[in-house]
Coordinates of C-alpha atoms in Angstrom, one line a residue:
M1 CA 96.9 109.3 76.8
P2 CA 95.8 107.1 80.1
N3 CA 93.3 108.8 82.3
T4 CA 95.1 109.4 85.3
T5 CA 92.0 110.1 87.3
T6 CA 90.6 106.5 86.2
T7 CA 94.0 105.0 86.9
S8 CA 94.2 106.5 90.5
G9 CA 90.6 105.7 91.2
Y10 CA 91.0 102.0 90.3
F11 CA 94.4 101.8 92.4
L12 CA 92.5 103.5 95.3
D13 CA 89.6 100.7 95.0
K14 CA 92.1 98.0 95.0
L15 CA 93.8 99.6 97.9
V16 CA 90.5 99.8 100.0
S17 CA 89.5 96.2 98.9
L18 CA 92.8 94.9 100.6
N19 CA 92.3 93.4 104.0
F20 CA 95.5 94.3 105.8
D21 CA 94.4 93.1 109.3
Q22 CA 93.5 89.6 107.5
F23 CA 96.5 89.5 105.6
F24 CA 99.3 90.9 108.0
T25 CA 98.9 87.9 110.4
K26 CA 101.9 87.2 112.6
R27 CA 102.6 84.1 110.5
N28 CA 102.4 86.2 107.3
R29 CA 104.6 88.9 108.7
V30 CA 107.4 86.3 110.0
L31 CA 107.4 84.8 106.3
M32 CA 107.5 88.3 104.4
H33 CA 110.5 89.3 106.7
I34 CA 112.3 86.0 106.2
C35 CA 112.0 86.1 102.3
M36 CA 112.9 89.9 102.4
W37 CA 116.4 89.0 104.2
L38 CA 116.7 85.9 102.2
G39 CA 116.4 88.0 99.0
F40 CA 119.0 90.4 100.4
S41 CA 121.5 87.8 101.4
I42 CA 121.2 86.1 98.0
L43 CA 121.8 89.3 96.2
L44 CA 124.5 90.1 98.6
F45 CA 126.3 87.0 98.3
L46 CA 126.2 87.0 94.3
S47 CA 127.8 90.5 94.6
Y48 CA 130.8 89.1 96.7
V49 CA 131.1 86.2 94.2
I50 CA 130.9 88.1 90.9
G51 CA 131.9 91.7 92.0
Y52 CA 134.8 90.8 94.3
H53 CA 135.8 87.3 93.2
L54 CA 135.4 85.5 96.5
V55 CA 135.2 81.7 96.9
Y56 CA 131.8 80.6 98.1
F57 CA 132.6 79.9 101.7
D58 CA 134.4 83.4 102.1
A59 CA 131.4 85.1 100.5
I60 CA 129.0 83.3 103.0
L61 CA 130.9 84.6 105.8
L62 CA 130.9 88.1 104.8
T63 CA 127.2 87.8 103.5
F64 CA 126.2 86.5 107.0
R65 CA 128.1 89.4 108.7
M66 CA 126.6 92.0 106.7
A67 CA 123.0 90.5 106.8
A68 CA 123.2 90.0 110.4
V69 CA 124.4 93.6 111.0
N70 CA 121.6 95.3 108.9
I71 CA 119.0 93.0 110.8
I72 CA 120.1 94.2 114.0
V73 CA 119.9 98.1 113.1
F74 CA 116.7 97.4 111.1
Y75 CA 114.8 96.0 113.9
M76 CA 116.3 98.3 116.5
L77 CA 115.1 101.3 114.4
F78 CA 111.6 100.3 113.6
Y79 CA 110.7 98.0 116.3
L80 CA 112.5 99.4 119.5
L81 CA 113.4 102.9 119.1
L82 CA 110.6 104.7 116.5
P83 CA 107.6 103.5 118.4
K84 CA 108.9 105.0 121.7
I85 CA 109.9 108.1 120.0
F86 CA 106.6 109.1 118.6
S87 CA 104.9 108.4 122.0
G88 CA 106.3 111.6 123.2
N89 CA 105.6 115.5 122.5
K90 CA 106.5 117.4 119.3
T91 CA 110.0 118.8 120.8
R92 CA 111.1 115.4 122.3
I93 CA 110.1 113.5 118.8
I94 CA 112.4 116.1 116.7
I95 CA 115.3 115.8 119.2
L96 CA 115.2 112.0 119.1
L97 CA 114.7 111.9 115.5
L98 CA 117.9 114.1 115.0
T99 CA 119.9 111.6 117.2
L100 CA 118.3 108.4 115.6
F101 CA 120.5 108.5 112.5
P102 CA 124.1 108.8 113.9
L103 CA 122.8 106.3 116.6
S104 CA 121.9 103.8 113.9
I105 CA 125.3 104.4 112.1
F106 CA 127.1 103.8 115.3
V107 CA 125.4 100.7 116.1
W108 CA 126.1 99.4 112.5
M109 CA 129.6 99.9 112.8
A110 CA 129.9 98.6 116.2
A111 CA 128.2 95.4 115.2
T112 CA 130.4 95.0 112.2
Y113 CA 133.5 95.3 114.3
F114 CA 132.3 92.8 117.0
F115 CA 131.4 90.3 114.2
S116 CA 135.0 90.7 112.7
L117 CA 136.3 89.9 116.4
F118 CA 134.1 86.8 116.6
Y119 CA 135.2 85.6 113.1
Y120 CA 139.1 86.5 113.9
T121 CA 138.7 84.7 117.2
L122 CA 137.5 81.6 115.3
G123 CA 140.5 81.8 113.0
L124 CA 138.3 82.6 110.1
E125 CA 139.7 84.8 107.1
I126 CA 139.0 86.0 103.6
T127 CA 141.9 84.1 101.9
F128 CA 141.1 84.9 98.0
G129 CA 139.9 87.9 96.1
E130 CA 139.8 91.6 96.6
L131 CA 138.9 91.6 100.3
K132 CA 141.6 89.3 101.4
G133 CA 142.6 89.8 104.9
V134 CA 139.7 92.1 105.8
I135 CA 138.5 90.3 108.7
K136 CA 142.2 90.9 110.3
M137 CA 142.2 94.4 109.3
S138 CA 138.9 95.2 111.2
A139 CA 139.5 93.1 114.1
E140 CA 143.1 94.4 114.9
Q141 CA 141.5 98.1 115.4
T142 CA 140.5 99.3 118.7
F143 CA 136.7 99.9 119.3
L144 CA 137.0 103.7 119.3
E145 CA 139.2 103.4 115.8
A146 CA 136.2 101.2 114.6
V147 CA 133.3 103.7 115.4
S148 CA 135.7 107.1 115.1
L149 CA 133.9 110.1 113.6
K150 CA 135.9 110.0 110.7
R151 CA 135.2 106.3 109.9
M152 CA 131.5 107.0 110.6
L153 CA 131.5 109.8 108.0
S154 CA 133.4 107.5 105.4
Q155 CA 131.0 104.8 106.0
T156 CA 127.7 106.7 106.0
I157 CA 127.1 106.2 102.1
I158 CA 127.6 102.4 102.4
I159 CA 125.6 102.0 105.4
I160 CA 122.6 104.3 103.8
S161 CA 122.8 102.4 100.6
L162 CA 122.5 98.9 102.4
L163 CA 119.7 100.0 104.8
S164 CA 117.7 102.0 102.5
P165 CA 116.0 99.3 100.7
F166 CA 114.6 98.1 103.9
C167 CA 113.6 101.2 105.3
F168 CA 111.9 102.3 102.1
A169 CA 109.8 98.8 101.9
K170 CA 108.9 99.2 105.7
I171 CA 107.9 102.8 105.3
L172 CA 106.2 102.0 102.3
V173 CA 104.0 99.1 103.9
E174 CA 103.3 101.3 106.7
I175 CA 101.9 104.1 104.5
T176 CA 100.1 101.7 102.6
R177 CA 98.2 100.2 105.6
L178 CA 97.7 103.7 107.0
Y179 CA 96.0 104.7 103.8
N180 CA 94.0 101.5 103.6
K181 CA 92.7 102.1 107.2
K182 CA 92.0 105.5 106.2
F183 CA 90.0 104.6 103.1
Q184 CA 88.2 101.5 104.9
I185 CA 87.1 104.1 107.5
Q186 CA 86.0 106.6 104.9
K187 CA 84.1 103.9 102.9
E188 CA 82.2 102.6 106.1
K189 CA 81.3 106.2 107.1
T190 CA 79.9 106.8 103.5
A191 CA 78.0 103.7 103.5
L192 CA 76.7 104.5 107.0
E193 CA 75.8 107.9 105.5
I194 CA 74.0 106.3 102.5
Q195 CA 72.1 104.1 104.7
N196 CA 70.8 106.9 106.9
I197 CA 69.8 108.8 103.6
Q198 CA 67.8 105.4 102.6
I199 CA 66.2 105.4 106.0
E200 CA 65.4 109.1 105.5
K201 CA 64.1 108.3 101.9
D202 CA 61.9 105.4 103.2
F203 CA 60.6 107.9 105.8
L204 CA 59.9 110.4 103.0
K205 CA 57.7 107.7 101.3
A206 CA 55.9 106.7 104.6
Q207 CA 55.0 110.5 104.9
L208 CA 54.2 110.7 101.0
N209 CA 51.6 107.9 101.0
P210 CA 49.3 109.2 103.6
H211 CA 49.4 112.7 102.3
F212 CA 48.3 111.5 99.0
L213 CA 45.8 109.2 100.3
F214 CA 44.2 111.9 102.5
N215 CA 43.8 114.5 99.8
T216 CA 43.5 112.3 96.5
L217 CA 40.8 110.3 97.8
N218 CA 38.8 113.3 98.7
N219 CA 39.1 114.5 95.4
L220 CA 38.2 111.1 94.2
Y221 CA 35.1 110.8 96.3
G222 CA 34.0 114.2 95.0
L223 CA 34.6 113.1 91.3
T224 CA 32.9 109.9 91.7
V225 CA 29.7 111.5 93.2
K226 CA 29.6 113.6 90.4
K227 CA 30.4 110.8 88.1
D228 CA 33.0 113.0 86.5
N229 CA 34.9 111.5 83.7
L230 CA 38.4 112.4 85.4
A231 CA 37.8 109.7 88.1
P232 CA 39.3 107.0 86.2
E233 CA 42.4 109.1 85.4
L234 CA 42.8 110.1 89.0
I235 CA 42.7 106.4 90.0
L236 CA 45.4 105.5 87.4
N237 CA 47.6 108.5 88.4
L238 CA 47.2 107.4 92.2
S239 CA 48.0 104.0 91.2
D240 CA 51.0 104.6 89.2
I241 CA 52.4 107.0 92.2
M242 CA 51.7 104.3 94.8
S243 CA 53.4 101.7 92.6
Y244 CA 56.6 103.9 92.1
T245 CA 57.1 105.2 95.8
L246 CA 56.5 101.6 97.2
Y247 CA 58.0 99.3 95.0
E248 CA 60.2 101.0 92.1
S249 CA 62.2 103.5 93.9
N250 CA 63.7 100.9 96.3
T251 CA 67.0 101.4 94.2
D252 CA 69.7 103.6 94.5
I253 CA 68.7 104.8 90.8
V254 CA 65.9 104.3 88.6
R255 CA 65.2 105.2 84.8
L256 CA 64.9 108.9 84.2
E257 CA 61.5 108.6 82.4
K258 CA 60.0 106.7 85.4
E259 CA 61.0 109.7 87.7
L260 CA 59.6 112.0 85.2
D261 CA 56.4 110.2 85.0
F262 CA 56.2 110.3 88.9
I263 CA 56.5 114.1 88.9
K264 CA 53.8 114.5 86.2
N265 CA 51.5 112.4 88.2
Y266 CA 51.9 114.2 91.3
I267 CA 51.3 117.5 89.8
A268 CA 48.4 116.4 88.0
L269 CA 47.1 115.2 91.4
E270 CA 47.8 118.3 93.2
K271 CA 46.4 120.5 90.4
M272 CA 42.8 118.8 91.1
R273 CA 43.3 120.4 95.0
Y274 CA 43.1 124.0 93.4
A275 CA 40.8 126.1 91.6
D276 CA 41.4 127.1 87.7
D277 CA 42.7 130.3 88.7
K278 CA 45.7 129.2 90.2
D279 CA 48.6 129.3 87.8
I280 CA 50.4 126.1 87.7
Q281 CA 52.8 125.4 84.9
V282 CA 54.8 122.3 84.0
N283 CA 57.2 122.4 81.1
I284 CA 59.5 119.3 80.3
E285 CA 61.9 119.5 77.5
G286 CA 63.9 116.8 76.0
E287 CA 61.9 113.8 77.1
N288 CA 63.2 112.3 73.8
Q289 CA 66.7 112.1 75.2
T290 CA 65.8 110.0 78.4
A291 CA 66.9 106.6 76.9
G292 CA 69.5 105.0 78.9
L293 CA 69.5 107.9 81.5
F294 CA 69.1 107.1 85.3
I295 CA 68.5 109.3 88.5
A296 CA 68.0 108.9 92.3
P297 CA 64.4 108.4 92.8
L298 CA 62.4 111.1 94.7
L299 CA 65.3 113.3 94.7
T300 CA 63.2 116.5 93.6
F301 CA 60.0 115.5 95.5
T302 CA 60.8 117.7 98.5
F303 CA 61.3 120.8 96.5
I304 CA 57.9 120.0 94.5
E305 CA 56.1 119.3 97.7
N306 CA 57.5 122.3 99.3
A307 CA 56.4 124.5 96.3
F308 CA 52.6 123.4 96.8
K309 CA 52.9 123.6 100.5
Y310 CA 54.2 127.1 100.6
G311 CA 53.1 128.3 97.4
L312 CA 49.6 129.2 95.8
K313 CA 48.7 131.2 98.6
S314 CA 49.5 134.7 97.5
T315 CA 46.5 137.0 97.2
K316 CA 48.3 138.7 94.4
K317 CA 49.9 136.1 92.1
A318 CA 49.6 132.5 93.2
F319 CA 51.8 130.4 90.8
V320 CA 54.0 127.3 90.8
K321 CA 56.3 127.0 87.8
L322 CA 58.3 124.0 87.0
D323 CA 61.0 123.7 84.1
I324 CA 62.5 120.5 83.3
K325 CA 65.2 120.2 80.5
I326 CA 67.3 117.1 79.6
E327 CA 70.0 117.8 77.3
N328 CA 73.6 116.0 76.7
N329 CA 73.1 113.7 79.6
T330 CA 72.4 116.6 81.9
F331 CA 69.1 117.0 84.0
W332 CA 68.3 120.8 84.6
F333 CA 65.4 121.5 87.0
S334 CA 63.9 125.1 87.7
L335 CA 61.2 125.3 90.2
E336 CA 59.6 128.6 91.4
N337 CA 56.5 129.3 93.3
D338 CA 55.1 132.3 95.1
F339 CA 55.0 132.6 99.1
E340 CA 53.7 134.9 101.9
E341 CA 55.7 135.8 104.8
S342 CA 55.6 133.8 107.7
P343 CA 57.8 132.1 110.3
A344 CA 57.4 128.6 108.6
V345 CA 58.5 130.2 105.2
N346 CA 61.7 131.6 106.7
N347 CA 62.6 127.7 107.3
F348 CA 62.1 126.8 104.0
G349 CA 62.2 122.8 103.3
G350 CA 63.7 122.2 106.8
I351 CA 64.9 118.5 107.1
G352 CA 63.6 117.5 103.7
V353 CA 65.9 120.1 101.9
E354 CA 68.8 119.2 103.8
N355 CA 68.3 115.5 103.1
S356 CA 68.2 116.3 99.4
R357 CA 71.6 118.0 99.9
K358 CA 73.0 115.1 101.4
R359 CA 71.9 112.8 98.9
L360 CA 73.2 115.0 96.1
E361 CA 76.5 115.1 97.7
L362 CA 76.8 111.2 98.3
L363 CA 75.6 110.2 94.9
Y364 CA 76.8 112.9 92.6
S365 CA 79.5 114.6 94.5
N366 CA 81.0 117.1 91.9
H367 CA 78.4 116.4 89.2
Y368 CA 75.6 118.5 90.6
K369 CA 74.9 122.2 91.2
L370 CA 72.2 123.3 93.7
E371 CA 70.9 127.0 94.3
I372 CA 67.9 127.9 96.3
K373 CA 67.1 131.4 96.4
K374 CA 64.7 133.6 98.1
Q375 CA 63.6 136.3 95.8
D376 CA 61.0 139.1 96.0
L377 CA 57.9 137.1 97.0
S378 CA 58.9 134.0 95.7
F379 CA 61.3 130.8 96.0
K380 CA 63.3 129.3 93.2
V381 CA 65.3 126.2 93.1
D382 CA 67.5 125.5 90.4
L383 CA 69.3 122.1 90.0
K384 CA 71.6 120.7 87.8
I385 CA 72.8 117.1 87.6
V386 CA 75.1 115.1 85.2
L387 CA 73.5 111.8 84.7
R388 CA 75.0 108.5 84.2
K389 CA 74.0 105.8 81.6

């Protein structure tokens, strides 16, 4: 059974990719209308020849009359009356729409009558087949007889059957153009939002680097003075982080293992800022299942940075606890930290968290779930993302 979601998504992508403004030039529209009426005339001609057994000349006469009448009503309806009707208020639109249908039938029958009079004046008549003498019969009526209510009712089904294909084609084209315009606007809006998010992400990286340099270089200086064996490891971690934030995270997505390495390196550097009595726990499960998985870069950085910014300050229980689990192509992220009540904490995360929400919505839409909870003397962030390969 075909996947209807995939099919509709493919159709919408194709619809959006069409440039209606470029395609529907004046020349192309004229050519399309000519082809439409030419096709209608050929089918009508064949129906007269095959269905009513008319000779070619007689079939051409009736084909020209019927095509001309339909052309008059079609262009009057869609290019003269409807644009003016929809320019008024709602009540006026409803009243005019209700009068439009009988008016169209009246014009169709009146035009047919005048064409018959014109043919009759020229001495033209259908001389063979089932419609023999039809022009004389039509022309000998008075105008009021030709457009009488009884005759209008009797001819309504015929008129609808003749005009409905063109009305349907016109309505379909207009609806398609409207949807195309709507999706083009939405696509441009989404692209602009993604561009703004990219700018915000770049700004985040610009903030990240000085922050790391200031704190980490101080730690590195202290370790170097003491000739501590941790100094080379600190330099390596800092180098990996700078390389990742400056170069590797410039794409929409990165390999999941690279993002996990960044998280581990960042927390390793943060640990060096705090005494051993601070409870900093990191637990990552399922690293063997990251092959082929990708994630948006620096997506969780705001939450981790906030955990160290607002956490590890409690005099009773200072802690930061991070649990990450990768299972069945799903990224589970749970982060909790202590906090002390303050005005700054009440606005936890601020713009950074809001940017993360926007990135999640734009990049993962219905494939993520984010919960941020303020608990008793702690903050907790739970994030679930279904990753793509």
